[in-house]
C-alpha atoms as a PDB file:
ATOM      1  CA  MET A   1     -17.268   0.594  43.694  1.00  0.00           C
ATOM      2  CA  VAL A   2     -20.248   1.476  45.296  1.00  0.00           C
ATOM      3  CA  PHE A   3     -19.873   3.949  47.979  1.00  0.00           C
ATOM      4  CA  PHE A   4     -23.076   4.595  50.853  1.00  0.00           C
ATOM      5  CA  SER A   5     -21.122   7.296  52.515  1.00  0.00           C
ATOM      6  CA  LYS A   6     -17.303   7.849  53.439  1.00  0.00           C
ATOM      7  CA  SER A   7     -17.167   5.153  56.179  1.00  0.00           C
ATOM      8  CA  ILE A   8     -18.036   2.024  54.856  1.00  0.00           C
ATOM      9  CA  ILE A   9     -20.920   0.384  55.663  1.00  0.00           C
ATOM     10  CA  SER A  10     -20.678  -3.335  57.876  1.00  0.00           C
ATOM     11  CA  ASP A  11     -22.084  -6.398  56.631  1.00  0.00           C
ATOM     12  CA  GLU A  12     -24.580  -6.413  58.951  1.00  0.00           C
ATOM     13  CA  ASP A  13     -26.250  -3.224  57.456  1.00  0.00           C
ATOM     14  CA  LEU A  14     -25.848  -4.294  53.932  1.00  0.00           C
ATOM     15  CA  VAL A  15     -27.860  -7.717  54.250  1.00  0.00           C
ATOM     16  CA  ALA A  16     -29.792  -5.411  56.262  1.00  0.00           C
ATOM     17  CA  ARG A  17     -31.074  -3.197  53.292  1.00  0.00           C
ATOM     18  CA  LEU A  18     -30.255  -5.682  50.772  1.00  0.00           C
ATOM     19  CA  ARG A  19     -33.440  -7.480  52.633  1.00  0.00           C
ATOM     20  CA  GLN A  20     -35.196  -4.381  51.542  1.00  0.00           C
ATOM     21  CA  GLY A  21     -34.206  -4.718  47.936  1.00  0.00           C
ATOM     22  CA  ASP A  22     -31.778  -2.160  48.199  1.00  0.00           C
ATOM     23  CA  GLU A  23     -29.759  -2.789  44.446  1.00  0.00           C
ATOM     24  CA  LYS A  24     -26.542  -0.511  46.012  1.00  0.00           C
ATOM     25  CA  ALA A  25     -26.224  -2.772  48.971  1.00  0.00           C
ATOM     26  CA  PHE A  26     -25.831  -5.876  46.850  1.00  0.00           C
ATOM     27  CA  THR A  27     -23.970  -3.979  44.306  1.00  0.00           C
ATOM     28  CA  ALA A  28     -21.779  -3.376  48.103  1.00  0.00           C
ATOM     29  CA  ILE A  29     -21.763  -7.058  48.826  1.00  0.00           C
ATOM     30  CA  TYR A  30     -20.680  -8.475  45.120  1.00  0.00           C
ATOM     31  CA  GLU A  31     -17.482  -5.768  44.678  1.00  0.00           C
ATOM     32  CA  ARG A  32     -16.852  -6.829  48.901  1.00  0.00           C
ATOM     33  CA  TYR A  33     -16.629 -10.672  47.875  1.00  0.00           C
ATOM     34  CA  HIS A  34     -16.399 -11.480  44.316  1.00  0.00           C
ATOM     35  CA  LYS A  35     -13.028 -11.748  44.326  1.00  0.00           C
ATOM     36  CA  LEU A  36     -13.085 -14.764  47.395  1.00  0.00           C
ATOM     37  CA  LEU A  37     -15.676 -16.686  46.302  1.00  0.00           C
ATOM     38  CA  TYR A  38     -13.988 -16.597  42.756  1.00  0.00           C
ATOM     39  CA  VAL A  39     -10.723 -17.863  44.141  1.00  0.00           C
ATOM     40  CA  LEU A  40     -12.633 -20.633  46.161  1.00  0.00           C
ATOM     41  CA  ALA A  41     -15.066 -21.617  42.914  1.00  0.00           C
ATOM     42  CA  TRP A  42     -11.787 -21.726  40.834  1.00  0.00           C
ATOM     43  CA  ARG A  43      -9.929 -23.546  43.715  1.00  0.00           C
ATOM     44  CA  TYR A  44     -12.062 -26.448  42.860  1.00  0.00           C
ATOM     45  CA  LEU A  45     -13.528 -26.350  39.763  1.00  0.00           C
ATOM     46  CA  LYS A  46      -9.837 -25.379  38.195  1.00  0.00           C
ATOM     47  CA  SER A  47     -11.381 -23.300  35.114  1.00  0.00           C
ATOM     48  CA  PRO A  48     -12.374 -19.147  35.401  1.00  0.00           C
ATOM     49  CA  GLU A  49     -15.411 -19.856  33.413  1.00  0.00           C
ATOM     50  CA  ALA A  50     -16.761 -22.545  35.190  1.00  0.00           C
ATOM     51  CA  ALA A  51     -15.775 -20.336  38.354  1.00  0.00           C
ATOM     52  CA  GLU A  52     -16.999 -17.125  36.957  1.00  0.00           C
ATOM     53  CA  ASP A  53     -20.399 -18.732  36.415  1.00  0.00           C
ATOM     54  CA  ALA A  54     -20.220 -20.442  40.562  1.00  0.00           C
ATOM     55  CA  VAL A  55     -19.942 -17.114  41.544  1.00  0.00           C
ATOM     56  CA  GLN A  56     -22.707 -15.576  39.385  1.00  0.00           C
ATOM     57  CA  GLN A  57     -24.870 -18.519  40.136  1.00  0.00           C
ATOM     58  CA  VAL A  58     -24.246 -17.457  43.909  1.00  0.00           C
ATOM     59  CA  PHE A  59     -25.155 -14.094  43.729  1.00  0.00           C
ATOM     60  CA  LEU A  60     -28.405 -14.222  41.637  1.00  0.00           C
ATOM     61  CA  ARG A  61     -29.639 -16.347  44.403  1.00  0.00           C
ATOM     62  CA  LEU A  62     -28.491 -14.010  46.757  1.00  0.00           C
ATOM     63  CA  TRP A  63     -30.478 -11.501  44.983  1.00  0.00           C
ATOM     64  CA  GLU A  64     -33.345 -14.070  44.333  1.00  0.00           C
ATOM     65  CA  SER A  65     -34.076 -14.413  47.971  1.00  0.00           C
ATOM     66  CA  HIS A  66     -33.205 -11.141  49.327  1.00  0.00           C
ATOM     67  CA  PRO A  67     -37.155 -10.702  50.829  1.00  0.00           C
ATOM     68  CA  VAL A  68     -36.010 -13.376  52.956  1.00  0.00           C
ATOM     69  CA  LEU A  69     -32.297 -13.361  53.351  1.00  0.00           C
ATOM     70  CA  MET A  70     -32.333 -15.162  57.024  1.00  0.00           C
ATOM     71  CA  VAL A  71     -28.316 -14.705  57.866  1.00  0.00           C
ATOM     72  CA  ASN A  72     -27.226 -16.471  60.582  1.00  0.00           C
ATOM     73  CA  VAL A  73     -23.622 -16.290  60.624  1.00  0.00           C
ATOM     74  CA  ASN A  74     -21.316 -13.209  59.045  1.00  0.00           C
ATOM     75  CA  LEU A  75     -22.536 -12.557  55.160  1.00  0.00           C
ATOM     76  CA  ARG A  76     -18.613 -13.520  54.268  1.00  0.00           C
ATOM     77  CA  ASN A  77     -19.497 -17.610  55.760  1.00  0.00           C
ATOM     78  CA  TYR A  78     -22.477 -17.379  54.741  1.00  0.00           C
ATOM     79  CA  LEU A  79     -21.293 -16.668  51.089  1.00  0.00           C
ATOM     80  CA  TYR A  80     -18.971 -19.544  51.739  1.00  0.00           C
ATOM     81  CA  THR A  81     -21.265 -21.824  51.977  1.00  0.00           C
ATOM     82  CA  MET A  82     -23.409 -20.946  49.142  1.00  0.00           C
ATOM     83  CA  ILE A  83     -20.433 -21.310  47.011  1.00  0.00           C
ATOM     84  CA  LYS A  84     -19.292 -24.351  48.502  1.00  0.00           C
ATOM     85  CA  ASN A  85     -22.491 -26.157  48.070  1.00  0.00           C
ATOM     86  CA  TRP A  86     -22.777 -25.020  44.725  1.00  0.00           C
ATOM     87  CA  VAL A  87     -19.454 -26.043  43.694  1.00  0.00           C
ATOM     88  CA  LEU A  88     -19.717 -29.687  45.274  1.00  0.00           C
ATOM     89  CA  ASN A  89     -23.684 -29.863  43.230  1.00  0.00           C
ATOM     90  CA  GLU A  90     -21.724 -28.665  40.042  1.00  0.00           C
ATOM     91  CA  ILE A  91     -19.117 -30.816  40.611  1.00  0.00           C
ATOM     92  CA  ARG A  92     -21.460 -34.139  41.476  1.00  0.00           C
ATOM     93  CA  ASN A  93     -23.528 -33.265  38.378  1.00  0.00           C
ATOM     94  CA  ALA A  94     -20.961 -33.197  36.399  1.00  0.00           C
ATOM     95  CA  ASP A  95     -19.415 -36.280  33.694  1.00  0.00           C
ATOM     96  CA  THR A  96     -17.484 -38.675  35.706  1.00  0.00           C
ATOM     97  CA  ALA A  97     -14.110 -37.350  34.706  1.00  0.00           C
ATOM     98  CA  LEU A  98     -15.113 -34.661  37.589  1.00  0.00           C
ATOM     99  CA  GLU A  99     -15.775 -37.121  40.239  1.00  0.00           C
ATOM    100  CA  LYS A 100     -12.380 -37.684  41.971  1.00  0.00           C
ATOM    101  CA  CYS A 101     -12.558 -33.070  42.584  1.00  0.00           C
ATOM    102  CA  TYR A 102     -16.082 -33.949  43.587  1.00  0.00           C
ATOM    103  CA  GLU A 103     -13.988 -35.910  46.168  1.00  0.00           C
ATOM    104  CA  MET A 104     -11.159 -33.862  47.141  1.00  0.00           C
ATOM    105  CA  ALA A 105     -13.950 -30.871  47.848  1.00  0.00           C
ATOM    106  CA  GLN A 106     -15.667 -33.086  50.279  1.00  0.00           C
ATOM    107  CA  GLU A 107     -12.240 -33.211  52.297  1.00  0.00           C
ATOM    108  CA  SER A 108     -11.363 -30.142  54.917  1.00  0.00           C
ATOM    109  CA  ALA A 109      -7.817 -30.390  53.584  1.00  0.00           C
ATOM    110  CA  PRO A 110      -6.232 -26.473  53.894  1.00  0.00           C
ATOM    111  CA  PHE A 111      -6.264 -23.932  51.050  1.00  0.00           C
ATOM    112  CA  GLU A 112      -3.082 -24.342  49.274  1.00  0.00           C
ATOM    113  CA  ASP A 113      -3.491 -21.364  47.637  1.00  0.00           C
ATOM    114  CA  GLU A 114      -1.503 -18.307  48.443  1.00  0.00           C
ATOM    115  CA  LEU A 115      -4.311 -15.959  47.358  1.00  0.00           C
ATOM    116  CA  LEU A 116      -6.846 -16.625  49.822  1.00  0.00           C
ATOM    117  CA  PRO A 117      -5.005 -16.181  53.602  1.00  0.00           C
ATOM    118  CA  LYS A 118      -4.140 -12.815  52.082  1.00  0.00           C
ATOM    119  CA  LEU A 119      -7.171 -11.874  50.424  1.00  0.00           C
ATOM    120  CA  GLU A 120      -8.718 -12.979  54.404  1.00  0.00           C
ATOM    121  CA  GLU A 121      -5.778 -11.061  55.768  1.00  0.00           C
ATOM    122  CA  LYS A 122      -6.640  -8.328  53.766  1.00  0.00           C
ATOM    123  CA  GLU A 123     -10.169  -7.633  55.014  1.00  0.00           C
ATOM    124  CA  MET A 124      -8.914  -8.078  58.456  1.00  0.00           C
ATOM    125  CA  ARG A 125      -6.820  -4.992  58.053  1.00  0.00           C
ATOM    126  CA  ARG A 126      -9.262  -3.199  56.191  1.00  0.00           C
ATOM    127  CA  GLU A 127     -11.939  -3.544  59.716  1.00  0.00           C
ATOM    128  CA  ILE A 128      -8.911  -3.003  61.540  1.00  0.00           C
ATOM    129  CA  TYR A 129      -8.021   0.012  60.206  1.00  0.00           C
ATOM    130  CA  GLN A 130     -11.862   1.340  59.407  1.00  0.00           C
ATOM    131  CA  ALA A 131     -12.865   0.912  63.039  1.00  0.00           C
ATOM    132  CA  ILE A 132      -9.276   2.787  64.390  1.00  0.00           C
ATOM    133  CA  GLY A 133     -10.751   5.349  61.998  1.00  0.00           C
ATOM    134  CA  GLN A 134     -13.874   6.020  64.012  1.00  0.00           C
ATOM    135  CA  LEU A 135     -12.267   6.940  67.076  1.00  0.00           C
ATOM    136  CA  PRO A 136     -11.921   9.702  68.775  1.00  0.00           C
ATOM    137  CA  GLU A 137      -9.005  12.119  67.160  1.00  0.00           C
ATOM    138  CA  GLN A 138      -6.517  11.550  69.822  1.00  0.00           C
ATOM    139  CA  LYS A 139      -7.106   7.942  71.018  1.00  0.00           C
ATOM    140  CA  ARG A 140      -6.698   7.440  66.609  1.00  0.00           C
ATOM    141  CA  LEU A 141      -4.035   9.123  66.442  1.00  0.00           C
ATOM    142  CA  VAL A 142      -2.135   7.025  69.038  1.00  0.00           C
ATOM    143  CA  CYS A 143      -3.356   3.771  67.601  1.00  0.00           C
ATOM    144  CA  LEU A 144      -1.940   4.685  64.290  1.00  0.00           C
ATOM    145  CA  TYR A 145       1.435   6.020  65.668  1.00  0.00           C
ATOM    146  CA  LYS A 146       1.740   2.800  67.561  1.00  0.00           C
ATOM    147  CA  LEU A 147       0.571   0.364  64.166  1.00  0.00           C
ATOM    148  CA  ARG A 148       2.071   2.218  61.359  1.00  0.00           C
ATOM    149  CA  GLU A 149       5.538   3.989  62.672  1.00  0.00           C
ATOM    150  CA  ASN A 150       5.839   1.316  65.898  1.00  0.00           C
ATOM    151  CA  LEU A 151       6.387   4.326  68.317  1.00  0.00           C
ATOM    152  CA  SER A 152       6.290   4.298  72.292  1.00  0.00           C
ATOM    153  CA  ASN A 153       4.094   5.578  74.391  1.00  0.00           C
ATOM    154  CA  GLN A 154       7.298   8.472  75.390  1.00  0.00           C
ATOM    155  CA  GLU A 155       7.458   8.975  71.348  1.00  0.00           C
ATOM    156  CA  ILE A 156       4.078   9.390  70.631  1.00  0.00           C
ATOM    157  CA  ALA A 157       3.613  11.958  73.768  1.00  0.00           C
ATOM    158  CA  GLU A 158       6.300  13.821  72.676  1.00  0.00           C
ATOM    159  CA  ARG A 159       5.174  13.963  69.251  1.00  0.00           C
ATOM    160  CA  MET A 160       1.480  14.980  69.822  1.00  0.00           C
ATOM    161  CA  GLY A 161       2.364  17.184  72.921  1.00  0.00           C
ATOM    162  CA  ILE A 162       0.424  15.750  75.518  1.00  0.00           C
ATOM    163  CA  SER A 163       2.041  13.374  79.032  1.00  0.00           C
ATOM    164  CA  LEU A 164       2.629   9.920  79.153  1.00  0.00           C
ATOM    165  CA  PRO A 165      -0.399   8.987  81.255  1.00  0.00           C
ATOM    166  CA  THR A 166      -2.932  10.556  78.850  1.00  0.00           C
ATOM    167  CA  VAL A 167      -1.064   8.336  75.655  1.00  0.00           C
ATOM    168  CA  LYS A 168      -1.509   5.642  78.082  1.00  0.00           C
ATOM    169  CA  SER A 169      -4.914   6.291  79.245  1.00  0.00           C
ATOM    170  CA  HIS A 170      -6.019   7.298  75.332  1.00  0.00           C
ATOM    171  CA  TYR A 171      -4.434   3.734  74.147  1.00  0.00           C
ATOM    172  CA  THR A 172      -6.501   1.511  76.918  1.00  0.00           C
ATOM    173  CA  GLN A 173      -9.439   3.302  76.318  1.00  0.00           C
ATOM    174  CA  ALA A 174      -9.183   2.891  72.319  1.00  0.00           C
ATOM    175  CA  ILE A 175      -8.623  -0.675  72.861  1.00  0.00           C
ATOM    176  CA  LYS A 176     -11.545  -1.363  74.260  1.00  0.00           C
ATOM    177  CA  MET A 177     -13.358   0.201  72.223  1.00  0.00           C
ATOM    178  CA  LEU A 178     -11.482  -1.474  69.325  1.00  0.00           C
ATOM    179  CA  ARG A 179     -12.787  -4.982  71.265  1.00  0.00           C
ATOM    180  CA  THR A 180     -16.085  -4.382  70.796  1.00  0.00           C
ATOM    181  CA  ALA A 181     -16.379  -2.781  67.503  1.00  0.00           C
ATOM    182  CA  LEU A 182     -14.154  -5.881  66.344  1.00  0.00           C
ATOM    183  CA  SER A 183     -15.983  -8.864  68.531  1.00  0.00           C
ATOM    184  CA  HIS A 184     -16.671 -10.603  65.327  1.00  0.00           C
ATOM    185  CA  LEU A 185     -13.331 -10.849  64.003  1.00  0.00           C
ATOM    186  CA  PHE A 186     -12.700 -12.257  67.424  1.00  0.00           C
ATOM    187  CA  ILE A 187     -15.429 -14.797  67.052  1.00  0.00           C
ATOM    188  CA  LEU A 188     -14.485 -15.236  63.335  1.00  0.00           C
ATOM    189  CA  ILE A 189     -10.677 -15.917  63.966  1.00  0.00           C
ATOM    190  CA  LEU A 190     -11.554 -18.238  66.779  1.00  0.00           C
ATOM    191  CA  GLY A 191     -14.230 -20.480  64.840  1.00  0.00           C
ATOM    192  CA  LEU A 192     -17.074 -19.433  67.674  1.00  0.00           C
END
């Protein structure tokens, strides 16, 4: 896996770097999204080889278009649209045995696979913990105690050796900071 530094680069930064021809940014995007795209392609094509080929074609097109790349939605949705369009074109151009699969792919049926929701949940959890990791030390600790250990404010105050109002203040401020840092997740969840 490619690391630019100890912190994980946002999708927006990766797209900006990709636009400049940064191969490391391209590799990081691939590492972040190739499994999700493979699951989506496999869902319709039902072939590991065809799904791998679809993913390769999408990333090839992404690289070829990097100088003029305009991502108007978040990167995940952009790549999702690319893979779905590629798959639909493949199905439409394939022999008549795949015509039924094309009709099924046109429908907006919910995903039946459990893997896709788990991948999305893992990605959201990773982004939340990444944002928490960027908080100032005491705010970060308060959040981690609440999330990981499910401690009450009183228990956190005792463990950290600070007052109860200080714990509440740190938590309130941390929530505000996290809302700002994770606003793109809320937009994605709400479908706005």
